Amino acid sequence: MKINAEWHKKNKMPKNPTEEQRIKWHIAHAKNCACWPIPKKLQEIIDKKYPS
Ligand SMILES: [Zn+2]
């Protein structure tokens, strides 16, 4: 597991994130850090909302 501590310091997850905030956080997180994969359920939502 690789943790990008620097990124985490600068990008805290909001305390009560909306779905939108969670998605944005996870997308940014996945690009910068690998400590925590995107949860499957959230990935499904991302796939539907942001088809690439
Ligand atoms: Zn991380």
PDB file of N, CA, C and O and ligand atoms in Angstrom:
ATOM      1  N   MET A   1       0.847  -1.209   0.000  1.00  0.00           N
ATOM      2  CA  MET A   1       0.000   0.000   0.000  1.00  0.00           C
ATOM      3  C   MET A   1       0.875   1.249   0.000  1.00  0.00           C
ATOM      4  O   MET A   1       1.735   1.403   0.847  1.00  0.00           O
ATOM      5  N   LYS A   2       0.636   2.105  -0.931  1.00  0.00           N
ATOM      6  CA  LYS A   2       1.384   3.355  -0.997  1.00  0.00           C
ATOM      7  C   LYS A   2       0.491   4.496  -0.547  1.00  0.00           C
ATOM      8  O   LYS A   2      -0.591   4.686  -1.075  1.00  0.00           O
ATOM      9  N   ILE A   3       0.984   5.236   0.408  1.00  0.00           N
ATOM     10  CA  ILE A   3       0.191   6.379   0.874  1.00  0.00           C
ATOM     11  C   ILE A   3       0.887   7.672   0.486  1.00  0.00           C
ATOM     12  O   ILE A   3       2.064   7.865   0.785  1.00  0.00           O
ATOM     13  N   ASN A   4       0.151   8.511  -0.186  1.00  0.00           N
ATOM     14  CA  ASN A   4       0.655   9.831  -0.533  1.00  0.00           C
ATOM     15  C   ASN A   4       0.208  10.787   0.566  1.00  0.00           C
ATOM     16  O   ASN A   4      -0.812  11.458   0.458  1.00  0.00           O
ATOM     17  N   ALA A   5       0.991  10.804   1.637  1.00  0.00           N
ATOM     18  CA  ALA A   5       0.599  11.574   2.821  1.00  0.00           C
ATOM     19  C   ALA A   5       0.465  13.057   2.515  1.00  0.00           C
ATOM     20  O   ALA A   5      -0.411  13.735   3.061  1.00  0.00           O
ATOM     21  N   GLU A   6       1.348  13.528   1.642  1.00  0.00           N
ATOM     22  CA  GLU A   6       1.320  14.940   1.281  1.00  0.00           C
ATOM     23  C   GLU A   6      -0.029  15.311   0.651  1.00  0.00           C
ATOM     24  O   GLU A   6      -0.644  16.318   0.995  1.00  0.00           O
ATOM     25  N   TRP A   7      -0.482  14.456  -0.257  1.00  0.00           N
ATOM     26  CA  TRP A   7      -1.775  14.705  -0.919  1.00  0.00           C
ATOM     27  C   TRP A   7      -2.907  14.682   0.110  1.00  0.00           C
ATOM     28  O   TRP A   7      -3.804  15.516   0.080  1.00  0.00           O
ATOM     29  N   HIS A   8      -2.848  13.730   1.006  1.00  0.00           N
ATOM     30  CA  HIS A   8      -3.913  13.599   2.008  1.00  0.00           C
ATOM     31  C   HIS A   8      -3.990  14.824   2.908  1.00  0.00           C
ATOM     32  O   HIS A   8      -5.072  15.237   3.310  1.00  0.00           O
ATOM     33  N   LYS A   9      -2.838  15.389   3.224  1.00  0.00           N
ATOM     34  CA  LYS A   9      -2.820  16.582   4.050  1.00  0.00           C
ATOM     35  C   LYS A   9      -3.544  17.729   3.367  1.00  0.00           C
ATOM     36  O   LYS A   9      -4.218  18.528   3.995  1.00  0.00           O
ATOM     37  N   LYS A  10      -3.365  17.797   2.056  1.00  0.00           N
ATOM     38  CA  LYS A  10      -3.945  18.904   1.294  1.00  0.00           C
ATOM     39  C   LYS A  10      -5.369  18.629   0.864  1.00  0.00           C
ATOM     40  O   LYS A  10      -6.083  19.528   0.442  1.00  0.00           O
ATOM     41  N   ASN A  11      -5.779  17.374   0.906  1.00  0.00           N
ATOM     42  CA  ASN A  11      -7.100  17.004   0.385  1.00  0.00           C
ATOM     43  C   ASN A  11      -7.859  16.157   1.393  1.00  0.00           C
ATOM     44  O   ASN A  11      -7.954  14.945   1.262  1.00  0.00           O
ATOM     45  N   LYS A  12      -8.418  16.840   2.362  1.00  0.00           N
ATOM     46  CA  LYS A  12      -9.183  16.108   3.367  1.00  0.00           C
ATOM     47  C   LYS A  12     -10.599  15.859   2.848  1.00  0.00           C
ATOM     48  O   LYS A  12     -11.207  16.727   2.226  1.00  0.00           O
ATOM     49  N   MET A  13     -11.097  14.680   3.137  1.00  0.00           N
ATOM     50  CA  MET A  13     -12.493  14.380   2.809  1.00  0.00           C
ATOM     51  C   MET A  13     -13.385  15.231   3.709  1.00  0.00           C
ATOM     52  O   MET A  13     -13.178  15.284   4.918  1.00  0.00           O
ATOM     53  N   PRO A  14     -14.376  15.921   3.127  1.00  0.00           N
ATOM     54  CA  PRO A  14     -15.285  16.707   3.972  1.00  0.00           C
ATOM     55  C   PRO A  14     -15.985  15.818   5.000  1.00  0.00           C
ATOM     56  O   PRO A  14     -16.119  14.613   4.781  1.00  0.00           O
ATOM     57  N   LYS A  15     -16.394  16.419   6.102  1.00  0.00           N
ATOM     58  CA  LYS A  15     -16.975  15.610   7.177  1.00  0.00           C
ATOM     59  C   LYS A  15     -18.288  14.945   6.786  1.00  0.00           C
ATOM     60  O   LYS A  15     -18.521  13.789   7.095  1.00  0.00           O
ATOM     61  N   ASN A  16     -19.155  15.682   6.147  1.00  0.00           N
ATOM     62  CA  ASN A  16     -20.397  15.077   5.672  1.00  0.00           C
ATOM     63  C   ASN A  16     -20.502  15.278   4.169  1.00  0.00           C
ATOM     64  O   ASN A  16     -21.255  16.119   3.689  1.00  0.00           O
ATOM     65  N   PRO A  17     -19.722  14.494   3.433  1.00  0.00           N
ATOM     66  CA  PRO A  17     -19.630  14.764   1.994  1.00  0.00           C
ATOM     67  C   PRO A  17     -20.914  14.393   1.263  1.00  0.00           C
ATOM     68  O   PRO A  17     -21.583  13.421   1.609  1.00  0.00           O
ATOM     69  N   THR A  18     -21.242  15.189   0.271  1.00  0.00           N
ATOM     70  CA  THR A  18     -22.326  14.811  -0.631  1.00  0.00           C
ATOM     71  C   THR A  18     -21.774  13.730  -1.552  1.00  0.00           C
ATOM     72  O   THR A  18     -20.564  13.508  -1.612  1.00  0.00           O
ATOM     73  N   GLU A  19     -22.650  13.065  -2.253  1.00  0.00           N
ATOM     74  CA  GLU A  19     -22.199  12.032  -3.192  1.00  0.00           C
ATOM     75  C   GLU A  19     -21.218  12.623  -4.195  1.00  0.00           C
ATOM     76  O   GLU A  19     -20.182  12.042  -4.498  1.00  0.00           O
ATOM     77  N   GLU A  20     -21.556  13.824  -4.668  1.00  0.00           N
ATOM     78  CA  GLU A  20     -20.701  14.538  -5.617  1.00  0.00           C
ATOM     79  C   GLU A  20     -19.296  14.765  -5.047  1.00  0.00           C
ATOM     80  O   GLU A  20     -18.296  14.528  -5.721  1.00  0.00           O
ATOM     81  N   GLN A  21     -19.247  15.202  -3.808  1.00  0.00           N
ATOM     82  CA  GLN A  21     -17.951  15.453  -3.173  1.00  0.00           C
ATOM     83  C   GLN A  21     -17.154  14.167  -3.003  1.00  0.00           C
ATOM     84  O   GLN A  21     -15.944  14.138  -3.210  1.00  0.00           O
ATOM     85  N   ARG A  22     -17.838  13.117  -2.626  1.00  0.00           N
ATOM     86  CA  ARG A  22     -17.164  11.822  -2.455  1.00  0.00           C
ATOM     87  C   ARG A  22     -16.592  11.354  -3.784  1.00  0.00           C
ATOM     88  O   ARG A  22     -15.466  10.878  -3.854  1.00  0.00           O
ATOM     89  N   ILE A  23     -17.397  11.468  -4.831  1.00  0.00           N
ATOM     90  CA  ILE A  23     -16.947  11.030  -6.148  1.00  0.00           C
ATOM     91  C   ILE A  23     -15.728  11.826  -6.572  1.00  0.00           C
ATOM     92  O   ILE A  23     -14.722  11.261  -6.989  1.00  0.00           O
ATOM     93  N   LYS A  24     -15.813  13.151  -6.447  1.00  0.00           N
ATOM     94  CA  LYS A  24     -14.691  13.993  -6.858  1.00  0.00           C
ATOM     95  C   LYS A  24     -13.440  13.680  -6.043  1.00  0.00           C
ATOM     96  O   LYS A  24     -12.336  13.627  -6.573  1.00  0.00           O
ATOM     97  N   TRP A  25     -13.646  13.465  -4.748  1.00  0.00           N
ATOM     98  CA  TRP A  25     -12.506  13.157  -3.887  1.00  0.00           C
ATOM     99  C   TRP A  25     -11.859  11.843  -4.314  1.00  0.00           C
ATOM    100  O   TRP A  25     -10.644  11.748  -4.430  1.00  0.00           O
ATOM    101  N   HIS A  26     -12.683  10.852  -4.547  1.00  0.00           N
ATOM    102  CA  HIS A  26     -12.145   9.539  -4.909  1.00  0.00           C
ATOM    103  C   HIS A  26     -11.457   9.546  -6.262  1.00  0.00           C
ATOM    104  O   HIS A  26     -10.436   8.875  -6.436  1.00  0.00           O
ATOM    105  N   ILE A  27     -12.009  10.276  -7.208  1.00  0.00           N
ATOM    106  CA  ILE A  27     -11.364  10.352  -8.522  1.00  0.00           C
ATOM    107  C   ILE A  27      -9.994  11.005  -8.370  1.00  0.00           C
ATOM    108  O   ILE A  27      -8.989  10.496  -8.873  1.00  0.00           O
ATOM    109  N   ALA A  28      -9.946  12.119  -7.656  1.00  0.00           N
ATOM    110  CA  ALA A  28      -8.662  12.791  -7.438  1.00  0.00           C
ATOM    111  C   ALA A  28      -7.732  11.894  -6.634  1.00  0.00           C
ATOM    112  O   ALA A  28      -6.536  11.790  -6.924  1.00  0.00           O
ATOM    113  N   HIS A  29      -8.284  11.231  -5.654  1.00  0.00           N
ATOM    114  CA  HIS A  29      -7.476  10.366  -4.814  1.00  0.00           C
ATOM    115  C   HIS A  29      -6.845   9.228  -5.616  1.00  0.00           C
ATOM    116  O   HIS A  29      -5.660   8.949  -5.488  1.00  0.00           O
ATOM    117  N   ALA A  30      -7.666   8.596  -6.444  1.00  0.00           N
ATOM    118  CA  ALA A  30      -7.167   7.451  -7.218  1.00  0.00           C
ATOM    119  C   ALA A  30      -6.000   7.851  -8.123  1.00  0.00           C
ATOM    120  O   ALA A  30      -5.137   7.037  -8.423  1.00  0.00           O
ATOM    121  N   LYS A  31      -6.008   9.114  -8.553  1.00  0.00           N
ATOM    122  CA  LYS A  31      -4.937   9.579  -9.425  1.00  0.00           C
ATOM    123  C   LYS A  31      -3.660   9.869  -8.655  1.00  0.00           C
ATOM    124  O   LYS A  31      -2.567   9.882  -9.215  1.00  0.00           O
ATOM    125  N   ASN A  32      -3.807  10.154  -7.377  1.00  0.00           N
ATOM    126  CA  ASN A  32      -2.661  10.618  -6.606  1.00  0.00           C
ATOM    127  C   ASN A  32      -2.168   9.661  -5.539  1.00  0.00           C
ATOM    128  O   ASN A  32      -1.079   9.844  -5.006  1.00  0.00           O
ATOM    129  N   CYS A  33      -2.965   8.690  -5.214  1.00  0.00           N
ATOM    130  CA  CYS A  33      -2.636   7.845  -4.079  1.00  0.00           C
ATOM    131  C   CYS A  33      -3.315   6.492  -4.240  1.00  0.00           C
ATOM    132  O   CYS A  33      -4.361   6.382  -4.868  1.00  0.00           O
ATOM    133  N   ALA A  34      -2.698   5.464  -3.663  1.00  0.00           N
ATOM    134  CA  ALA A  34      -3.242   4.114  -3.830  1.00  0.00           C
ATOM    135  C   ALA A  34      -3.534   3.435  -2.500  1.00  0.00           C
ATOM    136  O   ALA A  34      -3.598   2.222  -2.414  1.00  0.00           O
ATOM    137  N   CYS A  35      -3.719   4.245  -1.464  1.00  0.00           N
ATOM    138  CA  CYS A  35      -3.890   3.644  -0.138  1.00  0.00           C
ATOM    139  C   CYS A  35      -5.287   3.057   0.044  1.00  0.00           C
ATOM    140  O   CYS A  35      -5.500   2.223   0.899  1.00  0.00           O
ATOM    141  N   TRP A  36      -6.232   3.486  -0.769  1.00  0.00           N
ATOM    142  CA  TRP A  36      -7.616   3.123  -0.523  1.00  0.00           C
ATOM    143  C   TRP A  36      -8.340   3.089  -1.860  1.00  0.00           C
ATOM    144  O   TRP A  36      -8.565   4.122  -2.473  1.00  0.00           O
ATOM    145  N   PRO A  37      -8.642   1.911  -2.377  1.00  0.00           N
ATOM    146  CA  PRO A  37      -9.310   1.852  -3.675  1.00  0.00           C
ATOM    147  C   PRO A  37     -10.728   2.427  -3.598  1.00  0.00           C
ATOM    148  O   PRO A  37     -11.331   2.486  -2.525  1.00  0.00           O
ATOM    149  N   ILE A  38     -11.229   2.836  -4.739  1.00  0.00           N
ATOM    150  CA  ILE A  38     -12.596   3.347  -4.793  1.00  0.00           C
ATOM    151  C   ILE A  38     -13.550   2.208  -4.445  1.00  0.00           C
ATOM    152  O   ILE A  38     -13.463   1.127  -5.016  1.00  0.00           O
ATOM    153  N   PRO A  39     -14.449   2.429  -3.487  1.00  0.00           N
ATOM    154  CA  PRO A  39     -15.399   1.365  -3.139  1.00  0.00           C
ATOM    155  C   PRO A  39     -16.225   0.960  -4.361  1.00  0.00           C
ATOM    156  O   PRO A  39     -16.567   1.791  -5.196  1.00  0.00           O
ATOM    157  N   LYS A  40     -16.524  -0.331  -4.446  1.00  0.00           N
ATOM    158  CA  LYS A  40     -17.196  -0.864  -5.628  1.00  0.00           C
ATOM    159  C   LYS A  40     -18.508  -0.126  -5.922  1.00  0.00           C
ATOM    160  O   LYS A  40     -18.825   0.190  -7.055  1.00  0.00           O
ATOM    161  N   LYS A  41     -19.250   0.133  -4.862  1.00  0.00           N
ATOM    162  CA  LYS A  41     -20.543   0.798  -5.025  1.00  0.00           C
ATOM    163  C   LYS A  41     -20.370   2.198  -5.616  1.00  0.00           C
ATOM    164  O   LYS A  41     -21.145   2.638  -6.452  1.00  0.00           O
ATOM    165  N   LEU A  42     -19.333   2.886  -5.133  1.00  0.00           N
ATOM    166  CA  LEU A  42     -19.075   4.231  -5.633  1.00  0.00           C
ATOM    167  C   LEU A  42     -18.575   4.168  -7.076  1.00  0.00           C
ATOM    168  O   LEU A  42     -18.950   4.992  -7.909  1.00  0.00           O
ATOM    169  N   GLN A  43     -17.765   3.166  -7.363  1.00  0.00           N
ATOM    170  CA  GLN A  43     -17.259   3.006  -8.724  1.00  0.00           C
ATOM    171  C   GLN A  43     -18.418   2.811  -9.713  1.00  0.00           C
ATOM    172  O   GLN A  43     -18.407   3.344 -10.820  1.00  0.00           O
ATOM    173  N   GLU A  44     -19.422   2.072  -9.281  1.00  0.00           N
ATOM    174  CA  GLU A  44     -20.590   1.854 -10.141  1.00  0.00           C
ATOM    175  C   GLU A  44     -21.300   3.176 -10.431  1.00  0.00           C
ATOM    176  O   GLU A  44     -21.740   3.424 -11.553  1.00  0.00           O
ATOM    177  N   ILE A  45     -21.405   4.002  -9.410  1.00  0.00           N
ATOM    178  CA  ILE A  45     -22.046   5.311  -9.594  1.00  0.00           C
ATOM    179  C   ILE A  45     -21.214   6.164 -10.543  1.00  0.00           C
ATOM    180  O   ILE A  45     -21.742   6.823 -11.436  1.00  0.00           O
ATOM    181  N   ILE A  46     -19.889   6.119 -10.345  1.00  0.00           N
ATOM    182  CA  ILE A  46     -18.991   6.895 -11.204  1.00  0.00           C
ATOM    183  C   ILE A  46     -19.132   6.444 -12.656  1.00  0.00           C
ATOM    184  O   ILE A  46     -19.227   7.269 -13.568  1.00  0.00           O
ATOM    185  N   ASP A  47     -19.171   5.134 -12.862  1.00  0.00           N
ATOM    186  CA  ASP A  47     -19.286   4.605 -14.225  1.00  0.00           C
ATOM    187  C   ASP A  47     -20.561   5.093 -14.908  1.00  0.00           C
ATOM    188  O   ASP A  47     -20.588   5.354 -16.108  1.00  0.00           O
ATOM    189  N   LYS A  48     -21.613   5.197 -14.134  1.00  0.00           N
ATOM    190  CA  LYS A  48     -22.889   5.642 -14.699  1.00  0.00           C
ATOM    191  C   LYS A  48     -22.892   7.143 -14.967  1.00  0.00           C
ATOM    192  O   LYS A  48     -23.403   7.619 -15.975  1.00  0.00           O
ATOM    193  N   LYS A  49     -22.335   7.889 -14.017  1.00  0.00           N
ATOM    194  CA  LYS A  49     -22.385   9.346 -14.114  1.00  0.00           C
ATOM    195  C   LYS A  49     -21.329   9.916 -15.044  1.00  0.00           C
ATOM    196  O   LYS A  49     -21.528  10.941 -15.666  1.00  0.00           O
ATOM    197  N   TYR A  50     -20.162   9.267 -15.040  1.00  0.00           N
ATOM    198  CA  TYR A  50     -19.054   9.776 -15.832  1.00  0.00           C
ATOM    199  C   TYR A  50     -18.521   8.700 -16.760  1.00  0.00           C
ATOM    200  O   TYR A  50     -17.426   8.206 -16.573  1.00  0.00           O
ATOM    201  N   PRO A  51     -19.322   8.307 -17.738  1.00  0.00           N
ATOM    202  CA  PRO A  51     -18.812   7.300 -18.656  1.00  0.00           C
ATOM    203  C   PRO A  51     -17.633   7.838 -19.447  1.00  0.00           C
ATOM    204  O   PRO A  51     -17.706   8.954 -19.971  1.00  0.00           O
ATOM    205  N   SER A  52     -16.560   7.075 -19.480  1.00  0.00           N
ATOM    206  CA  SER A  52     -15.368   7.586 -20.153  1.00  0.00           C
ATOM    207  C   SER A  52     -15.259   7.019 -21.566  1.00  0.00           C
ATOM    208  O   SER A  52     -15.795   5.977 -21.863  1.00  0.00           O
TER     209      SER A  52
HETATM  210 ZN    ZN B   1      -4.715   7.734  -0.055  1.00  0.00          ZN
END
